[in-house]
JSON list of C-alpha atoms in Angstrom, two decimals:
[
{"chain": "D", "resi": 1, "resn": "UNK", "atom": "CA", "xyz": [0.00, 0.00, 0.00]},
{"chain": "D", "resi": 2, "resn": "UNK", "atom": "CA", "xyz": [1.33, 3.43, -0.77]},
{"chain": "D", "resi": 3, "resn": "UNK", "atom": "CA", "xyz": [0.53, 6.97, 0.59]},
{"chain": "D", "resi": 4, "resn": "UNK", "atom": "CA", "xyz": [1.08, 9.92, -1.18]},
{"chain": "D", "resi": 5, "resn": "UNK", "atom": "CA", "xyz": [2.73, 12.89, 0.75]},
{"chain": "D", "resi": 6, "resn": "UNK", "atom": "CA", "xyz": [1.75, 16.01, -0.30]},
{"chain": "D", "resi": 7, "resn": "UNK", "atom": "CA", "xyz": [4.30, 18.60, 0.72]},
{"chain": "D", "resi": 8, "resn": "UNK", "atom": "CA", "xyz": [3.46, 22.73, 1.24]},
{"chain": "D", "resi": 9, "resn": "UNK", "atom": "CA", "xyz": [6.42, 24.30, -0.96]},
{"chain": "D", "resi": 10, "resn": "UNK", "atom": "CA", "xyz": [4.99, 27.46, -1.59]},
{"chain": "D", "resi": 11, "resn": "UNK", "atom": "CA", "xyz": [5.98, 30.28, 0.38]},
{"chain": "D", "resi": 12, "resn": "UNK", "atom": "CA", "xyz": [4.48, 31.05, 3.67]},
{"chain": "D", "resi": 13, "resn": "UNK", "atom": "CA", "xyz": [3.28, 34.76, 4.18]},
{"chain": "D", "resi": 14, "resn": "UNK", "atom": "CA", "xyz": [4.48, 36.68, 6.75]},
{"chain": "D", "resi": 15, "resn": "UNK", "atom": "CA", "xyz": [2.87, 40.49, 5.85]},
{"chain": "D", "resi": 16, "resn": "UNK", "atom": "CA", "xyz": [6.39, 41.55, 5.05]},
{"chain": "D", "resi": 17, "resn": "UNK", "atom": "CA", "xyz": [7.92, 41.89, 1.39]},
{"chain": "D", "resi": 18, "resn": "UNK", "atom": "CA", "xyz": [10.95, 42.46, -0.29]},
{"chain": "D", "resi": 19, "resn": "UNK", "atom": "CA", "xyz": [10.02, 45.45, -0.42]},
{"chain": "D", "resi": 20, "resn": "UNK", "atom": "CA", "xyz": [8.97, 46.13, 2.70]},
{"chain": "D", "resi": 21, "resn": "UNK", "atom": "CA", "xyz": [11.98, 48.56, 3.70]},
{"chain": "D", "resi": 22, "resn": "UNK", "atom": "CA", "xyz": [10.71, 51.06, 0.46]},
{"chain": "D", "resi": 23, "resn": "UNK", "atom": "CA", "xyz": [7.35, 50.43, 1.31]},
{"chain": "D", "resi": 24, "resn": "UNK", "atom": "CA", "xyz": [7.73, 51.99, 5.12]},
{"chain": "D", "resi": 25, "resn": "UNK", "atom": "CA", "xyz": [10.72, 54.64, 3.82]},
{"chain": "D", "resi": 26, "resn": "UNK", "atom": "CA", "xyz": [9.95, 57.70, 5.71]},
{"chain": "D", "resi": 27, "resn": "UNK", "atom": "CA", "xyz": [10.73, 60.70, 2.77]},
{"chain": "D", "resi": 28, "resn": "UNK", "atom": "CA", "xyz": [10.19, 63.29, 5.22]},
{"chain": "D", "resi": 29, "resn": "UNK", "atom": "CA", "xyz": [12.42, 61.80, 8.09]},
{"chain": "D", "resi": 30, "resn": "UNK", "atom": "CA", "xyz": [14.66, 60.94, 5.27]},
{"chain": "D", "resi": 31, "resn": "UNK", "atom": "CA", "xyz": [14.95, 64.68, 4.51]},
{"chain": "D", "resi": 32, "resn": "UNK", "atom": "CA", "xyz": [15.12, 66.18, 8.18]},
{"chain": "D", "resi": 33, "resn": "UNK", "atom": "CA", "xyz": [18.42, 63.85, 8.82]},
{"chain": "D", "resi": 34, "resn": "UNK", "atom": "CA", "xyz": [20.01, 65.40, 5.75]},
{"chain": "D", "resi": 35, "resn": "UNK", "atom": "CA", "xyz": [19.39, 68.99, 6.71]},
{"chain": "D", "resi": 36, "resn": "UNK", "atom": "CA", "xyz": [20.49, 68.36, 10.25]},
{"chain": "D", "resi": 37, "resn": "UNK", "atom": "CA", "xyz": [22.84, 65.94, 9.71]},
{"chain": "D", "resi": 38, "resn": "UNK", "atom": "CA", "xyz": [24.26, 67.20, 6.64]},
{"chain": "D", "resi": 39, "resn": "UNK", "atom": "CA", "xyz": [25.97, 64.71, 3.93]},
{"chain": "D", "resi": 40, "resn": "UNK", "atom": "CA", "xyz": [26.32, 61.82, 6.82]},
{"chain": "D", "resi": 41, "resn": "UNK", "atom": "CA", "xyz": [22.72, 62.46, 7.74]},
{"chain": "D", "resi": 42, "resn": "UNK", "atom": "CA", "xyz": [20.68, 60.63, 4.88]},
{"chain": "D", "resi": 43, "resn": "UNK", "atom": "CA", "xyz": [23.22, 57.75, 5.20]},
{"chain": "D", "resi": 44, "resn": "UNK", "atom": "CA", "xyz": [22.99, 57.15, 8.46]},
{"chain": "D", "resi": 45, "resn": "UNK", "atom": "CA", "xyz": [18.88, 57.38, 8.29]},
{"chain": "D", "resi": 46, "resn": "UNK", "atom": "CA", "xyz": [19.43, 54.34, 6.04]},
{"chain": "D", "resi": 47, "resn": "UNK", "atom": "CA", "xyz": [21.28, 52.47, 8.18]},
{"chain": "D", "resi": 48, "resn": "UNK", "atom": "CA", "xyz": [19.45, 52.93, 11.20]},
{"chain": "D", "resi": 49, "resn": "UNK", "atom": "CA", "xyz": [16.03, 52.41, 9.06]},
{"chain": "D", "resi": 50, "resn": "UNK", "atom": "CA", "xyz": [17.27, 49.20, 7.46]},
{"chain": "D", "resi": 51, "resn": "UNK", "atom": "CA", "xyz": [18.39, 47.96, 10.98]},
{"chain": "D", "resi": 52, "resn": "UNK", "atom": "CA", "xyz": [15.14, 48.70, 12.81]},
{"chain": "D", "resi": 53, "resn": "UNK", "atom": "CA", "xyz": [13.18, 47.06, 10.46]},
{"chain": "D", "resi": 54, "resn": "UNK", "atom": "CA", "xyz": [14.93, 43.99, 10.37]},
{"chain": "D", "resi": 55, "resn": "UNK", "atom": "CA", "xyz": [15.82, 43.63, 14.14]},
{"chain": "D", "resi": 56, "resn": "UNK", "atom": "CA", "xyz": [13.63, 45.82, 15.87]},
{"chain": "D", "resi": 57, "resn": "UNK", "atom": "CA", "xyz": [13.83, 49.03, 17.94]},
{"chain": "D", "resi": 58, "resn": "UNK", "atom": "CA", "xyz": [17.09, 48.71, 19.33]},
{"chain": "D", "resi": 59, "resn": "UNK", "atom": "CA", "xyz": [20.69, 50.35, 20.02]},
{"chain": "D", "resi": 60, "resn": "UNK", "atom": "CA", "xyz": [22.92, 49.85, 16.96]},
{"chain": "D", "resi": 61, "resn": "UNK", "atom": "CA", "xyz": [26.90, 50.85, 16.10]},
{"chain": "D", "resi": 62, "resn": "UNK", "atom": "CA", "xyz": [27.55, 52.56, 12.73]},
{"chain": "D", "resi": 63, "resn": "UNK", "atom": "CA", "xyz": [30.16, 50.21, 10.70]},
{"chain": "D", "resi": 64, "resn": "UNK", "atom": "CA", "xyz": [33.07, 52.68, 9.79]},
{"chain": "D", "resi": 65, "resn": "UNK", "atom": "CA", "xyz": [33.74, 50.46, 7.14]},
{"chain": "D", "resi": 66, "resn": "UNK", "atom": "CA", "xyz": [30.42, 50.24, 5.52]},
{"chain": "D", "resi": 67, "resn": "UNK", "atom": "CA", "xyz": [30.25, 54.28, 5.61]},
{"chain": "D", "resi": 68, "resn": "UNK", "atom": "CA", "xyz": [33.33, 54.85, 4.33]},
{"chain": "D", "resi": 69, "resn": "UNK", "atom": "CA", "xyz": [33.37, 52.22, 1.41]},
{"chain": "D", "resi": 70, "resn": "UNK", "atom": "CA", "xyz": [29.81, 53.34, 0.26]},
{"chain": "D", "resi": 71, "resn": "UNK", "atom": "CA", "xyz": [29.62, 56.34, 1.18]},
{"chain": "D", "resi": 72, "resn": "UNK", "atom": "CA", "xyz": [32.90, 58.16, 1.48]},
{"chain": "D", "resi": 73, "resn": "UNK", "atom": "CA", "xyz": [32.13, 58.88, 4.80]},
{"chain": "D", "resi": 74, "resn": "UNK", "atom": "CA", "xyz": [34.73, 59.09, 7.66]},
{"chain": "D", "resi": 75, "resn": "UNK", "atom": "CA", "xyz": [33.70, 58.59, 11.51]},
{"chain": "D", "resi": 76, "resn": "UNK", "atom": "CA", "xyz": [34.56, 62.26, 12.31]},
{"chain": "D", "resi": 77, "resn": "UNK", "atom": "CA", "xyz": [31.89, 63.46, 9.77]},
{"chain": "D", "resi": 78, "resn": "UNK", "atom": "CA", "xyz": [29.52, 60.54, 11.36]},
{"chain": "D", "resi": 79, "resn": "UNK", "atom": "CA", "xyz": [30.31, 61.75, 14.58]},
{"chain": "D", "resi": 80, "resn": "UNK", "atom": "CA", "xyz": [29.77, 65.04, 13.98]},
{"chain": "D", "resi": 81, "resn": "UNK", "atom": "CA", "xyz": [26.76, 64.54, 12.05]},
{"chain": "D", "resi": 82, "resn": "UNK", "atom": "CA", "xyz": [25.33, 61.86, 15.36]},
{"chain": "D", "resi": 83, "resn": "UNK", "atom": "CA", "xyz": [25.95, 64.90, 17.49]},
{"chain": "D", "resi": 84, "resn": "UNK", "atom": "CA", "xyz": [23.76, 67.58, 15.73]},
{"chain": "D", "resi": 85, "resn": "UNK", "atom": "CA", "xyz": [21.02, 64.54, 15.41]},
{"chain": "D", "resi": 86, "resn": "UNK", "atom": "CA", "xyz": [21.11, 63.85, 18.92]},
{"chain": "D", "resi": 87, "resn": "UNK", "atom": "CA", "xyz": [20.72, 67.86, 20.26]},
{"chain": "D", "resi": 88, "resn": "UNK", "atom": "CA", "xyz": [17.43, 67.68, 17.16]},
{"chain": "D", "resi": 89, "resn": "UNK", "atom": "CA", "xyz": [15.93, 64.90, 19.30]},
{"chain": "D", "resi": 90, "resn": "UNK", "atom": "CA", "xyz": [16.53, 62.68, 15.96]},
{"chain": "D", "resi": 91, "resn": "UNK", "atom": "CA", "xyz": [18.87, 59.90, 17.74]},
{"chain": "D", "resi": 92, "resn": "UNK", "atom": "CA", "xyz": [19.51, 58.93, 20.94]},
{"chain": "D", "resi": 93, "resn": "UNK", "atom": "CA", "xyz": [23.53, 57.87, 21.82]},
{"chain": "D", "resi": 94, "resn": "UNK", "atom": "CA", "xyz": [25.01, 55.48, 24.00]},
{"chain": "D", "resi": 95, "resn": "UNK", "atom": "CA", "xyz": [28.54, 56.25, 24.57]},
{"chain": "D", "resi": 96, "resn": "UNK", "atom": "CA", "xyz": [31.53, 55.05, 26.66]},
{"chain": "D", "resi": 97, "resn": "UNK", "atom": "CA", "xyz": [34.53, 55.01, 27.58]},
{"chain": "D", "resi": 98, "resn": "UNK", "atom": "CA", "xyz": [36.48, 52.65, 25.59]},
{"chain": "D", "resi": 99, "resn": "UNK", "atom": "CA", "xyz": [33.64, 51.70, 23.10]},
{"chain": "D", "resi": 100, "resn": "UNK", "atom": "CA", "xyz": [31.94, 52.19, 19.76]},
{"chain": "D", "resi": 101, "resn": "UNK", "atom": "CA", "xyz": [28.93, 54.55, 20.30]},
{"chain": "D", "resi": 102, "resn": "UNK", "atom": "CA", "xyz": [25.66, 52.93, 20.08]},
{"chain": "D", "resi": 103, "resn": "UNK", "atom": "CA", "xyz": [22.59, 54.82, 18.06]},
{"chain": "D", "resi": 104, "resn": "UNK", "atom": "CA", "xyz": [19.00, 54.35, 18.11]},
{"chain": "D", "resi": 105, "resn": "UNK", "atom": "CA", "xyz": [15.90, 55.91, 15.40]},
{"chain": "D", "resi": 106, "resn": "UNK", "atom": "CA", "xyz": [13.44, 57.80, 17.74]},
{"chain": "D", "resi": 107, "resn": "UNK", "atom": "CA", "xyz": [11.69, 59.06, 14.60]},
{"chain": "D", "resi": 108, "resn": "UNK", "atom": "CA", "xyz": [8.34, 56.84, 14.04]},
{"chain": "D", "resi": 109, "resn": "UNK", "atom": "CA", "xyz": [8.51, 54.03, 11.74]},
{"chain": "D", "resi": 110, "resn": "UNK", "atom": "CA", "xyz": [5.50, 53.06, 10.16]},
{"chain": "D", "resi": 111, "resn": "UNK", "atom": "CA", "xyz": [5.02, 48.86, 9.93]}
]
């Protein structure tokens, strides 16, 4: 006697795409960052977007690497530009002594 097995292969839905990150992309936050933040502003909005979707509302460090590769960007400009962010009410910091500095999104993300 023989049983057929029928498997489930098609994807499951979760109620996020893809495109989920340019679905929820905040144009107007987007756009605040860079006229605070200057040229490090809209990059770091990215980062800290693309982060807080994926893993949630939480403290993250900036790769120097990743900013300076793609973006040209070296930490003094970044840390310049996290400064003026953080006195807008944009970011909130987590520094010490001995450590990279830690950044969270306050601005609302819409999910």
């Amino acid at each position: 006697m023989t049983h057929k097995i029928q498997l489930d292969l098609a994807p499951k839905k979760t109620g996020k795409t893809k495109f989920s990150f340019i679905m929820n992309y905040d144009y107007k936050a987007a756009a605040s960052f860079t006229k605070i933040g200057g040229k490090a502003g809209t990059p770091i909005y990215n980062y800290l977007k693309l982060k807080k979707g994926m893993n949630g509302d939480n403290f993250y460090v900036l790769p120097n690497n990743h900013f300076l590769v793609r973006y040209g960007l070296v930490r003094q400009r970044i840390a310049e530009s996290l400064i003026l962010l953080e006195a807008a009410g944009l970011v909130q910091l987590q520094k010490e002594r001995g450590k990279s500095t830690r950044v969270r999104l306050v601005t609302k993300v819409y999910d």
